[in-house]
Amino acid sequence: MYHSLIIMVIVVKYFASISDAIGKASEKINIQPGVTADDVWSDVSKDIKYTGKVMVAVNHEYVDMNYLLQDHDEIAFFPPVTGG
Amino acid sequence: MYHSLIIMVIVVKYFASISDAIGKASEKINIQPGVTADDVWSDVSKDIKYTGKVMVAVNHEYVDMNYLLQDHDEIAFFPPVTGG
Amino acid sequence: MYIEIINEEFDPWQKLVEYKRSQLKERTNIGACSVFLGTMRDINSGDTIKSMELQHYPDMTESYLEKIIDSSTKKFKIIDSIVLHRVGLVTPSDPIVLVATWSEHRDEAFEATRQIMESLKSEAPFWKKESTDKGFRWVEPETNQTDNNSEV
Amino acid sequence: MYIEIINEEFDPWQKLVEYKRSQLKERTNIGACSVFLGTMRDINSGDTIKSMELQHYPDMTESYLEKIIDSSTKKFKIIDSIVLHRVGLVTPSDPIVLVATWSEHRDEAFEATRQIMESLKSEAPFWKKESTDKGFRWVEPETNQTDNNSEV
């Protein structure tokens, strides 16, 4: 199919315990149209055992796991925040 | 009667609008045993028209108008407080 | 605990810096500090206020502030606290009252500072006399002040 | 409004003095200021904490703090506000967060500062990693944090 040739680039960032578990702070990955935040998480976390709650933000806004990614999006995965 | 000869001395203080109305900040007065805060107020305010709410404190504690005065008490009359 | 009645303009934050330096240096169990600062506004009840005279009842003021702080300290597990209150002639934007409390957790400090301010406003013997274009007038108490205050 | 993420030890009261000098001099409509300061405690969950690493998500942090302040400013008629938050390595008794709001009347400032702190704790992307005798550990969120946070 024609549109399966479309490749989008996104930046994925990790923080706190999730960054520790994955072993990096950020990476660029290629995705195809139709990919959700949940799809990205399943992919990047497939080799780790992370059982805690995962928060997800796209372009610095909290989103839910059904969020449909766009080209050049910055997606971030992190545990619940503990500042202040 | 013998005990009607007992004279006690108290200090009376006035603040804010009550001090303005009475025209002084404090005075010493002589009273007899059995005199209440209300009796003192009736006496000191007999020549003024003060219609506002009157607070009363004896020895720096809020009391009610039935308070029975003792020798050397310091009684104060003032309007509701407005600090802060 | 520190209470001061101040008869001249003061810098509230500078006072906090100095107090913290002298008293709180080693208190590593403190996690929260809540501060309230009341300053003079140049408008009240629709009129421009040029200046204000803050009267108080010496001795009763100090003992009442102590009572108010003691009560909040026990109720909210306060580690330390200060109350500073201005008296005398104040002009717009002058600091009038500073309340600060220190505690382990934030709920305690937030609630203690608030309660100290509310008690101070309804119980501590201070009175404000405003100077307006129409002359002097004594400030009326807030309407939510309790009616049975004299019987506390 | 002023927001700053600070990567070194800071004196919160000095920051307030400086901000007040530069920004708030002529605001004679201000009657109230409420300040909250959070500092590092040397004990958490029963263990001695030697130091703590404060991580954050640059860019999202600033934009989220701005969002939190905007919301409280509108809700509580806030005249001005500042939020300072420490990142990097902190040791016991170090200031971590300062929130200050200025308003005409005290209720507004009290409530705005409180709401900003609660929102900051549950939404702003900061994380604490403690160093204890048993090693490093990430701090768990407060239990009252909302469950649907990711869907906000």
Short mmCIF file of C-alpha atoms in Angstrom, two decimals:
data_model
loop_
_atom_site.label_atom_id
_atom_site.label_comp_id
_atom_site.label_asym_id
_atom_site.label_seq_id
_atom_site.Cartn_x
_atom_site.Cartn_y
_atom_site.Cartn_z
CA MET A 1 0.00 0.00 0.00
CA TYR A 2 1.21 3.46 -0.84
CA HIS A 3 0.93 5.12 2.53
CA SER A 4 2.83 2.35 4.30
CA LEU A 5 5.90 3.95 2.75
CA ILE A 6 5.40 7.12 4.78
CA ILE A 7 7.94 7.23 7.59
CA MET A 8 7.63 9.71 10.45
CA VAL A 9 10.34 10.60 12.93
CA ILE A 10 9.56 11.16 16.59
CA VAL A 11 11.68 11.90 19.64
CA VAL A 12 11.10 9.71 22.68
CA LYS A 13 12.19 10.91 26.12
CA TYR A 14 12.41 8.97 29.38
CA PHE A 15 12.63 10.30 32.93
CA ALA A 16 13.33 9.10 36.46
CA SER A 17 12.84 5.36 37.11
CA ILE A 18 11.73 4.76 33.51
CA SER A 19 14.90 6.33 32.16
CA ASP A 20 16.89 4.11 34.57
CA ALA A 21 14.99 0.99 33.42
CA ILE A 22 15.37 1.68 29.71
CA GLY A 23 18.95 2.79 30.15
CA LYS A 24 18.75 6.00 28.19
CA ALA A 25 17.30 9.51 28.41
CA SER A 26 16.06 9.90 24.83
CA GLU A 27 16.13 8.46 21.34
CA LYS A 28 14.74 9.11 17.87
CA ILE A 29 12.56 6.45 16.33
CA ASN A 30 10.81 5.98 13.03
CA ILE A 31 7.10 5.18 13.01
CA GLN A 32 4.34 4.80 10.47
CA PRO A 33 1.07 6.76 10.46
CA GLY A 34 -1.54 5.37 12.84
CA VAL A 35 0.86 4.58 15.66
CA THR A 36 -0.40 5.47 19.16
CA ALA A 37 1.44 6.37 22.35
CA ASP A 38 0.62 2.89 23.61
CA ASP A 39 2.21 1.30 20.52
CA VAL A 40 5.40 3.28 21.13
CA TRP A 41 5.46 2.29 24.81
CA SER A 42 4.95 -1.41 23.97
CA ASP A 43 7.84 -1.21 21.54
CA VAL A 44 10.36 0.69 23.65
CA SER A 45 9.57 -1.26 26.84
CA LYS A 46 9.48 -4.75 25.33
CA ASP A 47 12.86 -5.73 26.82
CA ILE A 48 12.32 -4.30 30.31
CA LYS A 49 10.11 -5.21 33.21
CA TYR A 50 8.49 -1.96 34.33
CA THR A 51 5.39 -2.51 36.43
CA GLY A 52 4.83 1.03 37.78
CA LYS A 53 2.32 3.59 36.53
CA VAL A 54 3.41 5.26 33.30
CA MET A 55 2.55 8.88 32.46
CA VAL A 56 2.79 10.08 28.90
CA ALA A 57 3.18 13.57 27.49
CA VAL A 58 3.34 14.67 23.86
CA ASN A 59 4.88 18.04 23.03
CA HIS A 60 4.85 18.90 26.78
CA GLU A 61 1.15 18.16 27.32
CA TYR A 62 -0.25 15.17 29.20
CA VAL A 63 -2.09 12.83 26.80
CA ASP A 64 -3.63 9.40 27.14
CA MET A 65 -2.24 6.21 25.66
CA ASN A 66 -4.59 6.40 22.62
CA TYR A 67 -2.90 9.55 21.38
CA LEU A 68 -2.14 9.29 17.63
CA LEU A 69 1.40 10.45 16.94
CA GLN A 70 2.30 12.99 14.26
CA ASP A 71 5.58 13.57 12.46
CA HIS A 72 8.18 15.33 14.65
CA ASP A 73 6.21 14.81 17.86
CA GLU A 74 8.18 14.64 21.10
CA ILE A 75 6.74 11.92 23.32
CA ALA A 76 7.84 11.41 26.93
CA PHE A 77 7.29 8.51 29.31
CA PHE A 78 7.75 9.00 33.04
CA PRO A 79 6.48 7.84 36.45
CA PRO A 80 4.07 10.01 38.51
CA VAL A 81 5.73 13.28 39.44
CA THR A 82 7.18 13.96 42.91
CA GLY A 83 8.39 17.57 42.90
CA GLY A 84 7.83 20.44 45.32
CA MET B 1 -22.61 47.98 106.98
CA TYR B 2 -18.94 47.28 107.61
CA HIS B 3 -17.92 46.02 104.18
CA SER B 4 -19.44 48.99 102.39
CA LEU B 5 -16.39 50.85 103.65
CA ILE B 6 -14.07 48.68 101.56
CA ILE B 7 -12.83 50.72 98.61
CA MET B 8 -11.03 49.06 95.71
CA VAL B 9 -8.99 50.81 93.06
CA ILE B 10 -9.14 49.75 89.43
CA VAL B 11 -7.54 51.08 86.26
CA VAL B 12 -9.88 51.68 83.31
CA LYS B 13 -8.46 51.86 79.78
CA TYR B 14 -10.17 52.97 76.57
CA PHE B 15 -9.14 52.36 72.99
CA ALA B 16 -9.99 53.49 69.46
CA SER B 17 -13.45 55.07 68.96
CA ILE B 18 -14.34 54.54 72.63
CA SER B 19 -11.25 56.42 73.75
CA ASP B 20 -12.21 59.21 71.32
CA ALA B 21 -15.78 59.30 72.65
CA ILE B 22 -14.79 59.36 76.34
CA GLY B 23 -11.98 61.79 75.66
CA LYS B 24 -9.25 59.95 77.53
CA ALA B 25 -7.06 56.87 77.28
CA SER B 26 -7.20 55.70 80.90
CA GLU B 27 -8.19 56.64 84.43
CA LYS B 28 -8.18 55.22 87.95
CA ILE B 29 -11.51 54.83 89.69
CA ASN B 30 -12.65 53.66 93.09
CA ILE B 31 -15.28 50.94 93.31
CA GLN B 32 -16.93 48.87 96.01
CA PRO B 33 -16.99 45.05 96.12
CA GLY B 34 -19.68 43.49 93.91
CA VAL B 35 -19.24 45.88 91.03
CA THR B 36 -19.36 44.25 87.57
CA ALA B 37 -17.77 45.26 84.24
CA ASP B 38 -21.24 46.36 83.16
CA ASP B 39 -21.58 48.64 86.21
CA VAL B 40 -18.25 50.29 85.38
CA TRP B 41 -19.24 50.77 81.73
CA SER B 42 -22.59 52.33 82.70
CA ASP B 43 -20.77 54.73 84.98
CA VAL B 44 -17.94 55.81 82.66
CA SER B 45 -20.19 56.07 79.58
CA LYS B 46 -23.09 57.91 81.21
CA ASP B 47 -22.22 61.24 79.58
CA ILE B 48 -21.49 59.93 76.07
CA LYS B 49 -23.60 58.46 73.34
CA TYR B 50 -21.79 55.31 72.20
CA THR B 51 -24.00 52.96 70.26
CA GLY B 52 -21.39 50.55 68.86
CA LYS B 53 -20.47 47.11 70.15
CA VAL B 54 -18.30 47.23 73.28
CA MET B 55 -15.64 44.60 74.02
CA VAL B 56 -14.31 44.26 77.54
CA ALA B 57 -11.07 42.78 78.83
CA VAL B 58 -9.84 42.43 82.41
CA ASN B 59 -6.13 41.98 83.03
CA HIS B 60 -5.62 41.40 79.27
CA GLU B 61 -8.25 38.65 78.97
CA TYR B 62 -11.60 38.98 77.23
CA VAL B 63 -14.42 38.74 79.82
CA ASP B 64 -18.17 39.21 79.64
CA MET B 65 -20.05 42.14 81.15
CA ASN B 66 -20.98 40.13 84.29
CA TYR B 67 -17.34 39.92 85.36
CA LEU B 68 -16.97 40.81 89.06
CA LEU B 69 -14.06 43.21 89.54
CA GLN B 70 -11.26 42.70 92.08
CA ASP B 71 -8.94 45.22 93.70
CA HIS B 72 -6.20 46.44 91.30
CA ASP B 73 -7.87 44.96 88.22
CA GLU B 74 -7.16 46.62 84.90
CA ILE B 75 -10.34 46.79 82.84
CA ALA B 76 -10.39 47.89 79.21
CA PHE B 77 -13.28 48.90 76.93
CA PHE B 78 -12.83 48.93 73.17
CA PRO B 79 -14.67 48.37 69.90
CA PRO B 80 -14.23 45.13 67.90
CA VAL B 81 -10.63 44.76 66.76
CA THR B 82 -9.49 45.54 63.21
CA GLY B 83 -5.79 44.64 63.05
CA GLY B 84 -3.81 42.58 60.59
CA MET C 1 8.55 31.50 68.68
CA TYR C 2 9.12 35.19 68.15
CA ILE C 3 6.62 38.05 68.51
CA GLU C 4 7.40 41.69 67.84
CA ILE C 5 5.32 44.86 67.79
CA ILE C 6 7.12 47.28 65.51
CA ASN C 7 6.74 51.06 65.61
CA GLU C 8 8.55 51.87 62.34
CA GLU C 9 8.66 50.66 58.75
CA PHE C 10 10.20 47.20 58.41
CA ASP C 11 11.33 44.84 55.65
CA PRO C 12 9.43 41.60 56.28
CA TRP C 13 11.65 39.39 54.10
CA GLN C 14 14.81 40.77 55.64
CA LYS C 15 13.33 39.97 59.05
CA LEU C 16 12.74 36.39 57.90
CA VAL C 17 16.29 36.06 56.58
CA GLU C 18 17.68 37.26 59.91
CA TYR C 19 15.40 35.06 61.98
CA LYS C 20 16.19 32.02 59.89
CA ARG C 21 19.91 32.67 60.20
CA SER C 22 19.81 32.97 63.96
CA GLN C 23 17.25 30.33 64.90
CA LEU C 24 16.55 27.72 62.27
CA LYS C 25 19.91 26.79 60.83
CA GLU C 26 20.07 23.23 62.10
CA ARG C 27 16.40 22.28 61.94
CA THR C 28 16.65 19.63 59.24
CA ASN C 29 13.24 18.22 60.17
CA ILE C 30 11.56 21.32 58.67
CA GLY C 31 9.96 20.61 55.30
CA ALA C 32 7.54 23.50 54.96
CA CYS C 33 7.18 27.18 55.73
CA SER C 34 4.04 29.21 55.14
CA VAL C 35 4.19 32.99 55.29
CA PHE C 36 1.48 35.61 55.14
CA LEU C 37 2.21 39.30 54.68
CA GLY C 38 -0.49 41.94 54.98
CA THR C 39 0.29 45.32 53.45
CA MET C 40 -1.58 48.62 53.44
CA ARG C 41 -3.82 49.29 50.43
CA ASP C 42 -4.50 52.83 49.24
CA ILE C 43 -8.23 52.22 48.81
CA ASN C 44 -10.80 51.03 51.35
CA SER C 45 -14.60 51.09 51.10
CA GLY C 46 -14.27 53.10 47.89
CA ASP C 47 -12.20 55.92 49.38
CA THR C 48 -8.58 56.82 48.86
CA ILE C 49 -6.61 56.29 52.06
CA LYS C 50 -3.67 58.64 52.53
CA SER C 51 -2.35 57.11 55.72
CA MET C 52 -3.46 55.03 58.66
CA GLU C 53 -2.82 55.06 62.40
CA LEU C 54 -2.46 51.59 63.93
CA GLN C 55 -3.37 51.65 67.61
CA HIS C 56 -3.00 48.68 69.95
CA TYR C 57 -3.29 47.67 73.60
CA PRO C 58 0.27 47.16 74.83
CA ASP C 59 0.75 44.05 77.01
CA MET C 60 -2.59 42.56 75.99
CA THR C 61 -1.40 42.51 72.37
CA GLU C 62 1.70 40.49 73.14
CA SER C 63 -0.05 38.09 75.49
CA TYR C 64 -2.86 37.57 73.01
CA LEU C 65 -0.55 36.92 70.09
CA GLU C 66 1.29 34.39 72.24
CA LYS C 67 -1.99 32.68 73.07
CA ILE C 68 -3.00 32.54 69.41
CA ILE C 69 0.35 31.10 68.35
CA ASP C 70 0.40 28.56 71.19
CA SER C 71 -2.98 27.27 70.16
CA SER C 72 -1.98 26.83 66.49
CA THR C 73 1.40 25.37 67.41
CA LYS C 74 -0.27 22.57 69.36
CA LYS C 75 -3.07 21.97 66.87
CA PHE C 76 -0.84 21.81 63.78
CA LYS C 77 2.50 20.48 65.14
CA ILE C 78 4.32 23.70 64.35
CA ILE C 79 8.10 23.61 64.85
CA ASP C 80 8.59 27.36 64.96
CA SER C 81 6.71 30.56 64.18
CA ILE C 82 6.98 34.31 64.15
CA VAL C 83 4.44 37.13 64.18
CA LEU C 84 5.42 40.73 63.50
CA HIS C 85 2.83 43.51 63.66
CA ARG C 86 3.28 47.14 62.81
CA VAL C 87 1.80 49.93 64.97
CA GLY C 88 1.85 53.73 64.57
CA LEU C 89 1.52 55.70 61.33
CA VAL C 90 1.57 53.63 58.13
CA THR C 91 1.30 54.67 54.50
CA PRO C 92 0.13 52.71 51.42
CA SER C 93 2.21 49.62 50.53
CA ASP C 94 3.78 49.50 54.03
CA PRO C 95 3.93 46.00 55.57
CA ILE C 96 1.44 45.68 58.46
CA VAL C 97 1.59 42.08 59.60
CA LEU C 98 3.84 39.11 58.94
CA VAL C 99 2.98 35.59 60.10
CA ALA C 100 5.30 32.67 59.38
CA THR C 101 5.12 29.07 60.56
CA TRP C 102 7.50 26.16 60.02
CA SER C 103 6.48 22.49 60.10
CA GLU C 104 7.46 19.06 58.80
CA HIS C 105 4.71 18.86 56.17
CA ARG C 106 2.94 21.51 54.10
CA ASP C 107 -0.65 21.02 55.31
CA GLU C 108 0.35 21.94 58.85
CA ALA C 109 2.15 25.17 57.99
CA PHE C 110 -0.55 26.28 55.51
CA GLU C 111 -3.31 25.77 58.03
CA ALA C 112 -1.47 27.20 61.03
CA THR C 113 -0.56 30.43 59.25
CA ARG C 114 -4.10 30.82 58.07
CA GLN C 115 -5.57 30.20 61.52
CA ILE C 116 -3.14 32.57 63.19
CA MET C 117 -4.14 35.32 60.73
CA GLU C 118 -7.86 34.72 61.26
CA SER C 119 -7.48 34.71 65.05
CA LEU C 120 -5.28 37.78 64.96
CA LYS C 121 -7.88 39.65 62.88
CA SER C 122 -10.74 38.77 65.21
CA GLU C 123 -9.03 38.72 68.63
CA ALA C 124 -5.76 40.66 68.82
CA PRO C 125 -6.33 44.20 70.16
CA PHE C 126 -5.35 46.35 67.16
CA TRP C 127 -7.42 49.15 65.64
CA LYS C 128 -6.99 51.06 62.38
CA LYS C 129 -7.83 54.73 61.94
CA GLU C 130 -7.79 55.84 58.32
CA SER C 131 -7.03 59.29 57.00
CA THR C 132 -9.17 60.07 53.92
CA ASP C 133 -10.09 63.23 52.01
CA LYS C 134 -13.21 63.35 54.18
CA GLY C 135 -11.24 63.19 57.44
CA PHE C 136 -10.36 60.45 59.91
CA ARG C 137 -12.43 57.31 60.50
CA TRP C 138 -12.05 54.10 62.47
CA VAL C 139 -12.08 50.96 60.31
CA GLU C 140 -15.13 48.73 60.83
CA PRO C 141 -14.47 45.08 61.68
CA GLU C 142 -14.97 42.38 59.05
CA THR C 143 -18.55 41.15 59.05
CA ASN C 144 -17.58 37.54 59.73
CA GLN C 145 -16.13 38.44 63.13
CA THR C 146 -17.84 36.32 65.78
CA ASP C 147 -20.54 37.98 67.84
CA ASN C 148 -19.59 36.41 71.14
CA ASN C 149 -16.02 37.54 70.99
CA SER C 150 -16.21 39.28 74.35
CA GLU C 151 -17.07 35.96 75.95
CA VAL C 152 -14.11 34.00 74.61
CA MET D 1 4.61 36.53 36.87
CA TYR D 2 8.06 35.06 37.26
CA ILE D 3 9.13 31.41 36.95
CA GLU D 4 12.64 30.14 37.47
CA ILE D 5 14.22 26.70 37.54
CA ILE D 6 17.36 27.00 39.64
CA ASN D 7 20.33 24.66 39.46
CA GLU D 8 22.16 25.86 42.59
CA GLU D 9 21.40 26.70 46.20
CA PHE D 10 19.31 29.86 46.55
CA ASP D 11 18.08 32.15 49.32
CA PRO D 12 14.30 32.28 48.89
CA TRP D 13 13.74 35.41 51.03
CA GLN D 14 16.50 37.28 49.24
CA LYS D 15 14.83 36.35 45.94
CA LEU D 16 11.58 37.80 47.26
CA VAL D 17 13.25 41.02 48.37
CA GLU D 18 14.82 41.45 44.95
CA TYR D 19 11.65 40.63 43.05
CA LYS D 20 9.61 42.99 45.20
CA ARG D 21 12.12 45.78 44.64
CA SER D 22 12.11 45.42 40.88
CA GLN D 23 8.47 44.63 40.18
CA LEU D 24 6.04 45.52 42.91
CA LYS D 25 7.12 48.91 44.17
CA GLU D 26 4.11 50.91 43.06
CA ARG D 27 1.38 48.31 43.46
CA THR D 28 -0.57 50.04 46.21
CA ASN D 29 -3.63 47.87 45.52
CA ILE D 30 -1.83 44.85 47.00
CA GLY D 31 -3.09 43.99 50.49
CA ALA D 32 -1.91 40.41 50.86
CA CYS D 33 0.96 38.11 50.02
CA SER D 34 1.03 34.39 50.71
CA VAL D 35 4.29 32.48 50.45
CA PHE D 36 5.08 28.80 50.65
CA LEU D 37 8.58 27.45 50.97
CA GLY D 38 9.37 23.76 50.74
CA THR D 39 12.73 22.64 52.11
CA MET D 40 14.52 19.31 52.12
CA ARG D 41 14.07 17.13 55.22
CA ASP D 42 16.75 14.70 56.35
CA ILE D 43 14.26 11.91 57.00
CA ASN D 44 11.73 10.30 54.65
CA SER D 45 9.78 7.05 55.11
CA GLY D 46 11.84 6.37 58.23
CA ASP D 47 15.25 6.55 56.56
CA THR D 48 17.97 9.15 56.85
CA ILE D 49 18.39 11.00 53.56
CA LYS D 50 21.92 12.19 52.86
CA SER D 51 21.15 14.07 49.66
CA MET D 52 18.64 14.14 46.84
CA GLU D 53 18.80 14.54 43.07
CA LEU D 54 15.97 16.64 41.63
CA GLN D 55 15.35 15.73 38.01
CA HIS D 56 12.92 17.58 35.74
CA TYR D 57 11.72 17.73 32.14
CA PRO D 58 13.10 20.99 30.72
CA ASP D 59 10.61 22.98 28.62
CA MET D 60 7.63 20.98 29.85
CA THR D 61 8.42 22.13 33.41
CA GLU D 62 8.31 25.81 32.52
CA SER D 63 5.22 25.52 30.34
CA TYR D 64 3.42 23.51 33.01
CA LEU D 65 4.26 25.90 35.82
CA GLU D 66 3.00 28.74 33.63
CA LYS D 67 -0.24 26.86 33.03
CA ILE D 68 -0.71 26.19 36.76
CA ILE D 69 -0.07 29.84 37.67
CA ASP D 70 -2.35 31.15 34.90
CA SER D 71 -5.18 29.02 36.17
CA SER D 72 -4.81 30.21 39.79
CA THR D 73 -4.30 33.83 38.73
CA LYS D 74 -7.66 33.85 36.97
CA LYS D 75 -9.51 31.88 39.62
CA PHE D 76 -8.28 33.95 42.58
CA LYS D 77 -7.71 37.45 41.08
CA ILE D 78 -3.99 37.29 41.67
CA ILE D 79 -2.08 40.50 40.96
CA ASP D 80 1.34 38.90 40.70
CA SER D 81 3.09 35.63 41.50
CA ILE D 82 6.41 33.86 41.41
CA VAL D 83 7.43 30.21 41.43
CA LEU D 84 11.02 29.12 41.95
CA HIS D 85 12.00 25.45 41.85
CA ARG D 86 15.34 23.90 42.54
CA VAL D 87 16.80 21.11 40.40
CA GLY D 88 20.05 19.14 40.69
CA LEU D 89 21.70 17.91 43.87
CA VAL D 90 20.17 19.16 47.12
CA THR D 91 21.11 18.48 50.74
CA PRO D 92 19.00 18.63 53.93
CA SER D 93 17.53 22.05 54.79
CA ASP D 94 18.07 23.34 51.21
CA PRO D 95 15.13 25.29 49.78
CA ILE D 96 13.37 23.27 47.04
CA VAL D 97 10.34 25.30 46.00
CA LEU D 98 9.07 28.81 46.64
CA VAL D 99 5.57 29.92 45.63
CA ALA D 100 4.38 33.47 46.31
CA THR D 101 1.18 35.21 45.24
CA TRP D 102 0.02 38.79 45.75
CA SER D 103 -3.62 39.88 45.83
CA GLU D 104 -5.92 42.59 47.18
CA HIS D 105 -7.40 40.45 49.97
CA ARG D 106 -6.00 37.60 52.04
CA ASP D 107 -8.38 34.80 51.04
CA GLU D 108 -7.28 35.04 47.42
CA ALA D 109 -3.54 34.86 48.10
CA PHE D 110 -3.90 32.07 50.68
CA GLU D 111 -5.96 29.93 48.33
CA ALA D 112 -3.93 30.63 45.19
CA THR D 113 -0.61 29.72 46.83
CA ARG D 114 -2.11 26.54 48.18
CA GLN D 115 -3.61 25.54 44.86
CA ILE D 116 -0.40 26.27 42.97
CA MET D 117 1.52 24.03 45.40
CA GLU D 118 -0.99 21.19 45.09
CA SER D 119 -1.01 21.39 41.28
CA LEU D 120 2.77 21.61 41.16
CA LYS D 121 3.07 18.48 43.33
CA SER D 122 0.68 16.45 41.18
CA GLU D 123 1.37 17.81 37.67
CA ALA D 124 4.73 19.53 37.25
CA PRO D 125 7.35 17.12 35.84
CA PHE D 126 9.86 16.91 38.71
CA TRP D 127 11.20 13.71 40.27
CA LYS D 128 13.22 13.16 43.43
CA LYS D 129 15.90 10.49 43.83
CA GLU D 130 17.04 10.04 47.40
CA SER D 131 20.44 8.89 48.59
CA THR D 132 20.12 6.76 51.75
CA ASP D 133 22.39 4.35 53.60
CA LYS D 134 20.72 1.59 51.61
CA GLY D 135 21.47 3.23 48.26
CA PHE D 136 19.50 5.36 45.83
CA ARG D 137 15.72 5.28 45.43
CA TRP D 138 13.09 7.27 43.54
CA VAL D 139 10.55 8.96 45.78
CA GLU D 140 7.02 7.55 45.51
CA PRO D 141 4.23 10.03 44.70
CA GLU D 142 1.83 11.14 47.44
CA THR D 143 -1.10 8.76 47.68
CA ASN D 144 -3.68 11.49 47.05
CA GLN D 145 -2.33 12.10 43.54
CA THR D 146 -5.17 11.66 41.05
CA ASP D 147 -5.31 8.40 39.15
CA ASN D 148 -6.29 9.88 35.81
CA ASN D 149 -3.45 12.33 35.72
CA SER D 150 -2.23 11.10 32.35
CA GLU D 151 -5.59 12.00 30.87
CA VAL D 152 -5.64 15.61 32.03
#
